[in-house]
């Protein structure tokens, strides 16, 4: 996977040009506070970044963490589930680099959106395979889930980074990633366990619903995010604009960007 090289941060470049001593270098603590303030002042991009990441992290929790609990509750031996987890790990090891390279060719949005739509379509078949009480079908279902999870996860790093301008990139991308991991990976097993208990633990329907919800959270967020592949990172817009398709004209900046251009 590749991203366009990031130019020197403007604050540091300006300081280097006119610096005659250490006093001319901006205080890094002040720069961090300014970046955080800018991200939180216009939170739409941060919220989209978080929503994009929730799907893959939530699906990881379902396929890996919670699958051991559910599969053993429907009669599988722990060793069978562990074998399935081994196959999913190998699948991810192969799929993530391939899907990352694909995102360099066709774009981040297409790959992530494909994974989000894929889990919405495959959630019921995946759990039907798990419920078949066959170790081979269990492994097949887990591998299918891992493939669509990898499609959402593989381009996530560059996608989040490219959603933010140079001045706030590290702050925005790291906040979006960590919030997505907290919400998607942290609360999904709890929600899945609660729904499964409420249904009596005899049906995978609640887990199918949670898996579909993963896609429903990520797909609209990706759809409302402009394609970032190949974007010149020298464009120092503090926060990247919403997707062109959601505004009816591809490539059109938002109102704030237009005002900035007019000035």
Short mmCIF file of C-alpha atoms in Angstrom, two decimals:
data_model
loop_
_atom_site.label_atom_id
_atom_site.label_comp_id
_atom_site.label_asym_id
_atom_site.label_seq_id
_atom_site.Cartn_x
_atom_site.Cartn_y
_atom_site.Cartn_z
CA UNK A 1 0.00 0.00 0.00
CA UNK A 2 1.26 3.46 -0.80
CA UNK A 3 0.43 7.01 0.17
CA UNK A 4 1.65 10.22 -1.35
CA UNK A 5 4.62 11.69 0.53
CA UNK A 6 3.66 14.25 3.14
CA UNK A 7 5.36 17.64 2.80
CA UNK A 8 7.11 19.27 5.71
CA UNK A 9 4.59 20.63 8.17
CA UNK A 10 3.99 24.32 7.41
CA UNK A 11 4.67 25.42 10.97
CA UNK A 12 8.08 23.77 10.94
CA UNK A 13 8.90 24.99 7.46
CA UNK A 14 8.13 28.60 8.38
CA UNK A 15 10.10 28.30 11.56
CA UNK A 16 13.10 26.85 9.72
CA UNK A 17 13.10 29.66 7.14
CA UNK A 18 13.21 32.52 9.61
CA UNK A 19 14.86 30.88 12.57
CA UNK A 20 17.99 32.42 14.01
CA UNK A 21 17.89 30.51 17.24
CA UNK A 22 15.88 28.04 19.33
CA UNK A 23 13.33 30.72 20.25
CA UNK A 24 11.98 30.71 16.67
CA UNK A 25 10.85 27.07 16.85
CA UNK A 26 7.14 26.68 17.81
CA UNK A 27 6.36 24.91 21.05
CA UNK A 28 5.32 21.30 20.14
CA UNK A 29 2.82 21.26 23.01
CA UNK A 30 1.07 24.33 21.60
CA UNK A 31 0.97 22.75 18.14
CA UNK A 32 -0.65 19.59 19.56
CA UNK A 33 -3.27 21.61 21.43
CA UNK A 34 -4.01 23.65 18.31
CA UNK A 35 -4.42 20.48 16.22
CA UNK A 36 -6.78 18.89 18.74
CA UNK A 37 -8.80 22.09 18.94
CA UNK A 38 -9.15 22.25 15.15
CA UNK A 39 -10.30 18.63 14.90
CA UNK A 40 -12.88 18.99 17.68
CA UNK A 41 -14.13 22.34 16.42
CA UNK A 42 -15.41 20.69 13.21
CA UNK A 43 -16.11 17.10 14.30
CA UNK A 44 -17.83 15.79 11.15
CA UNK A 45 -14.62 14.43 9.64
CA UNK A 46 -13.63 12.85 12.94
CA UNK A 47 -17.06 11.22 13.30
CA UNK A 48 -16.85 9.84 9.75
CA UNK A 49 -13.35 8.50 10.43
CA UNK A 50 -14.64 6.79 13.57
CA UNK A 51 -17.66 5.30 11.76
CA UNK A 52 -15.47 4.00 8.93
CA UNK A 53 -13.36 2.11 11.47
CA UNK A 54 -16.18 0.76 13.64
CA UNK A 55 -17.22 -1.87 11.08
CA UNK A 56 -13.89 -3.72 10.77
CA UNK A 57 -13.18 -3.60 14.49
CA UNK A 58 -16.67 -4.81 15.39
CA UNK A 59 -16.46 -7.62 12.85
CA UNK A 60 -13.09 -8.68 14.24
CA UNK A 61 -14.71 -8.98 17.66
CA UNK A 62 -17.52 -11.14 16.22
CA UNK A 63 -15.34 -13.40 14.07
CA UNK A 64 -12.48 -13.81 16.55
CA UNK A 65 -13.32 -12.89 20.13
CA UNK A 66 -16.99 -13.82 20.36
CA UNK A 67 -16.93 -16.77 17.94
CA UNK A 68 -15.24 -18.93 20.56
CA UNK A 69 -18.09 -18.27 22.99
CA UNK A 70 -20.87 -18.80 20.48
CA UNK A 71 -19.47 -21.81 18.63
CA UNK A 72 -18.74 -23.75 21.80
CA UNK A 73 -22.25 -22.97 23.05
CA UNK A 74 -23.78 -24.68 19.98
CA UNK A 75 -21.70 -27.83 20.37
CA UNK A 76 -18.27 -27.28 18.81
CA UNK A 77 -15.15 -28.34 20.66
CA UNK A 78 -12.77 -25.57 21.65
CA UNK A 79 -10.07 -27.15 19.48
CA UNK A 80 -12.35 -26.88 16.42
CA UNK A 81 -12.89 -23.17 17.00
CA UNK A 82 -9.19 -22.62 17.57
CA UNK A 83 -8.50 -24.34 14.25
CA UNK A 84 -10.95 -21.92 12.63
CA UNK A 85 -9.16 -18.98 14.24
CA UNK A 86 -5.87 -20.26 12.85
CA UNK A 87 -7.36 -20.33 9.36
CA UNK A 88 -8.75 -16.81 9.77
CA UNK A 89 -5.33 -15.56 10.84
CA UNK A 90 -3.73 -17.07 7.73
CA UNK A 91 -6.53 -15.64 5.60
CA UNK A 92 -5.93 -12.17 7.00
CA UNK A 93 -2.19 -12.54 6.46
CA UNK A 94 -2.82 -13.12 2.76
CA UNK A 95 -5.89 -10.94 2.18
CA UNK A 96 -4.74 -7.72 3.84
CA UNK A 97 -1.67 -7.11 1.60
CA UNK A 98 -3.65 -8.05 -1.52
CA UNK A 99 -6.59 -5.81 -0.65
CA UNK A 100 -4.23 -3.01 0.34
CA UNK A 101 -2.60 -3.21 -3.09
CA UNK A 102 -6.05 -3.28 -4.68
CA UNK A 103 -6.97 -0.07 -2.85
CA UNK A 104 -3.93 1.57 -4.42
CA UNK A 105 -5.37 0.74 -7.84
CA UNK A 106 -9.12 1.20 -7.51
CA UNK A 107 -9.33 3.50 -4.49
CA UNK A 108 -9.85 3.20 -0.73
CA UNK A 109 -13.59 3.82 -0.86
CA UNK A 110 -14.31 1.02 -3.32
CA UNK A 111 -12.50 -1.62 -1.26
CA UNK A 112 -13.89 -0.56 2.13
CA UNK A 113 -17.39 -0.13 0.73
CA UNK A 114 -17.16 -3.56 -0.88
CA UNK A 115 -16.32 -5.08 2.49
CA UNK A 116 -19.16 -3.24 4.23
CA UNK A 117 -21.71 -4.35 1.64
CA UNK A 118 -20.18 -7.83 1.69
CA UNK A 119 -20.79 -8.37 5.39
CA UNK A 120 -24.38 -7.17 5.07
CA UNK A 121 -24.94 -9.76 2.34
CA UNK A 122 -22.89 -12.57 3.88
CA UNK A 123 -23.78 -12.25 7.57
CA UNK A 124 -26.66 -14.73 7.41
CA UNK A 125 -24.78 -17.27 5.22
CA UNK A 126 -21.72 -17.07 7.48
CA UNK A 127 -23.71 -17.91 10.60
CA UNK A 128 -25.70 -20.54 8.72
CA UNK A 129 -22.40 -22.28 8.02
CA UNK A 130 -21.43 -21.97 11.68
CA UNK A 131 -24.78 -23.41 12.78
CA UNK A 132 -24.36 -26.43 10.47
CA UNK A 133 -22.38 -28.23 13.20
CA UNK A 134 -19.65 -29.19 10.76
CA UNK A 135 -16.07 -28.21 11.54
CA UNK A 136 -15.27 -27.72 7.87
CA UNK A 137 -18.28 -25.43 7.40
CA UNK A 138 -17.43 -23.58 10.60
CA UNK A 139 -13.97 -22.84 9.23
CA UNK A 140 -15.41 -21.84 5.86
CA UNK A 141 -17.81 -19.40 7.51
CA UNK A 142 -15.06 -17.86 9.62
CA UNK A 143 -12.80 -17.49 6.58
CA UNK A 144 -15.56 -15.75 4.60
CA UNK A 145 -16.09 -13.36 7.49
CA UNK A 146 -12.37 -12.68 7.66
CA UNK A 147 -12.19 -11.83 3.96
CA UNK A 148 -14.83 -9.10 4.20
CA UNK A 149 -13.32 -7.86 7.45
CA UNK A 150 -9.94 -7.58 5.71
CA UNK A 151 -11.54 -5.61 2.89
CA UNK A 152 -12.73 -3.02 5.40
CA UNK A 153 -9.54 -3.04 7.46
CA UNK A 154 -6.77 -3.19 4.84
CA UNK A 155 -7.13 0.39 3.48
CA UNK A 156 -8.11 1.85 6.87
CA UNK A 157 -4.70 3.29 7.80
CA UNK A 158 -4.12 5.38 4.67
CA UNK A 159 -7.81 6.24 4.36
CA UNK A 160 -7.95 7.77 7.84
CA UNK A 161 -4.64 9.56 7.35
CA UNK A 162 -5.70 11.02 4.03
CA UNK A 163 -9.00 12.28 5.45
CA UNK A 164 -7.18 15.00 7.41
CA UNK A 165 -4.97 17.89 6.34
CA UNK A 166 -1.28 18.11 7.19
CA UNK A 167 -1.77 20.34 10.22
CA UNK A 168 -4.03 17.88 12.05
CA UNK A 169 -3.27 14.55 10.36
CA UNK A 170 -1.71 12.66 13.27
CA UNK A 171 -4.28 13.98 15.74
CA UNK A 172 -7.32 13.35 13.55
CA UNK A 173 -6.29 9.92 12.27
CA UNK A 174 -5.24 8.62 15.69
CA UNK A 175 -8.43 9.89 17.37
CA UNK A 176 -10.62 8.34 14.68
CA UNK A 177 -8.78 5.02 14.86
CA UNK A 178 -8.76 4.75 18.64
CA UNK A 179 -12.42 5.73 19.01
CA UNK A 180 -13.37 3.16 16.37
CA UNK A 181 -11.36 0.48 18.17
CA UNK A 182 -12.95 1.40 21.50
CA UNK A 183 -16.53 1.42 20.23
CA UNK A 184 -16.34 -1.33 17.62
CA UNK A 185 -13.97 -3.73 19.34
CA UNK A 186 -14.86 -2.93 22.92
CA UNK A 187 -18.64 -2.88 22.96
CA UNK A 188 -19.49 -5.41 20.24
CA UNK A 189 -18.87 -8.56 22.33
CA UNK A 190 -20.91 -7.07 25.16
CA UNK A 191 -23.79 -6.22 22.84
CA UNK A 192 -23.62 -9.60 21.09
CA UNK A 193 -23.60 -11.46 24.40
CA UNK A 194 -26.53 -9.48 25.75
CA UNK A 195 -28.63 -10.00 22.61
CA UNK A 196 -27.78 -13.69 22.50
CA UNK A 197 -28.77 -14.15 26.15
CA UNK A 198 -32.01 -12.25 25.61
CA UNK A 199 -32.91 -14.58 22.73
CA UNK A 200 -32.27 -17.66 24.83
CA UNK A 201 -28.94 -18.48 23.22
CA UNK A 202 -30.48 -20.85 20.68
CA UNK A 203 -30.38 -18.67 17.56
CA UNK A 204 -27.64 -16.84 15.70
CA UNK A 205 -30.12 -14.21 14.50
CA UNK A 206 -28.90 -11.57 17.01
CA UNK A 207 -25.32 -12.10 15.82
CA UNK A 208 -26.41 -11.76 12.20
CA UNK A 209 -28.09 -8.48 13.15
CA UNK A 210 -24.92 -7.20 14.82
CA UNK A 211 -22.82 -8.18 11.79
CA UNK A 212 -25.22 -6.37 9.46
CA UNK A 213 -25.07 -3.36 11.78
CA UNK A 214 -21.28 -3.32 11.30
CA UNK A 215 -21.82 -2.80 7.59
CA UNK A 216 -24.63 -0.30 8.12
CA UNK A 217 -22.37 1.88 10.24
CA UNK A 218 -19.37 1.77 7.91
CA UNK A 219 -21.02 1.90 4.48
CA UNK A 220 -22.71 5.34 4.80
CA UNK A 221 -19.58 6.82 6.39
CA UNK A 222 -17.43 5.60 3.49
CA UNK A 223 -20.01 6.75 0.97
CA UNK A 224 -19.89 10.23 2.48
CA UNK A 225 -16.10 10.35 2.33
CA UNK A 226 -14.30 11.67 -0.72
CA UNK A 227 -11.87 9.29 -2.43
CA UNK A 228 -8.38 9.89 -1.02
CA UNK A 229 -6.20 7.69 -3.23
CA UNK A 230 -3.63 9.75 -5.08
CA UNK A 231 -4.68 12.99 -3.40
CA UNK A 232 -1.87 15.53 -3.13
CA UNK A 233 -1.10 15.65 0.56
CA UNK A 234 0.40 19.10 0.08
CA UNK A 235 -3.23 20.26 0.11
CA UNK A 236 -3.22 21.52 3.67
CA UNK A 237 -6.96 21.77 4.20
CA UNK A 238 -7.32 21.22 7.91
CA UNK A 239 -10.24 18.81 7.53
CA UNK A 240 -10.98 16.93 4.33
CA UNK A 241 -14.33 17.56 2.72
CA UNK A 242 -17.32 15.28 2.63
CA UNK A 243 -17.81 13.14 -0.44
CA UNK A 244 -18.62 14.73 -3.62
CA UNK A 245 -21.42 12.24 -4.37
CA UNK A 246 -23.33 13.25 -1.24
CA UNK A 247 -23.36 16.83 -2.51
CA UNK A 248 -24.41 15.94 -6.02
CA UNK A 249 -21.22 17.08 -7.72
CA UNK A 250 -18.06 15.02 -7.69
CA UNK A 251 -15.01 16.91 -6.63
CA UNK A 252 -16.79 19.95 -5.24
CA UNK A 253 -15.39 21.23 -1.95
CA UNK A 254 -17.67 22.07 0.91
CA UNK A 255 -18.81 25.58 1.63
CA UNK A 256 -15.91 26.35 3.93
CA UNK A 257 -13.38 25.27 1.33
CA UNK A 258 -15.12 27.38 -1.30
CA UNK A 259 -14.98 30.42 0.92
CA UNK A 260 -11.31 29.77 1.57
CA UNK A 261 -10.66 29.54 -2.16
CA UNK A 262 -12.51 32.81 -2.73
CA UNK A 263 -10.28 34.56 -0.27
#
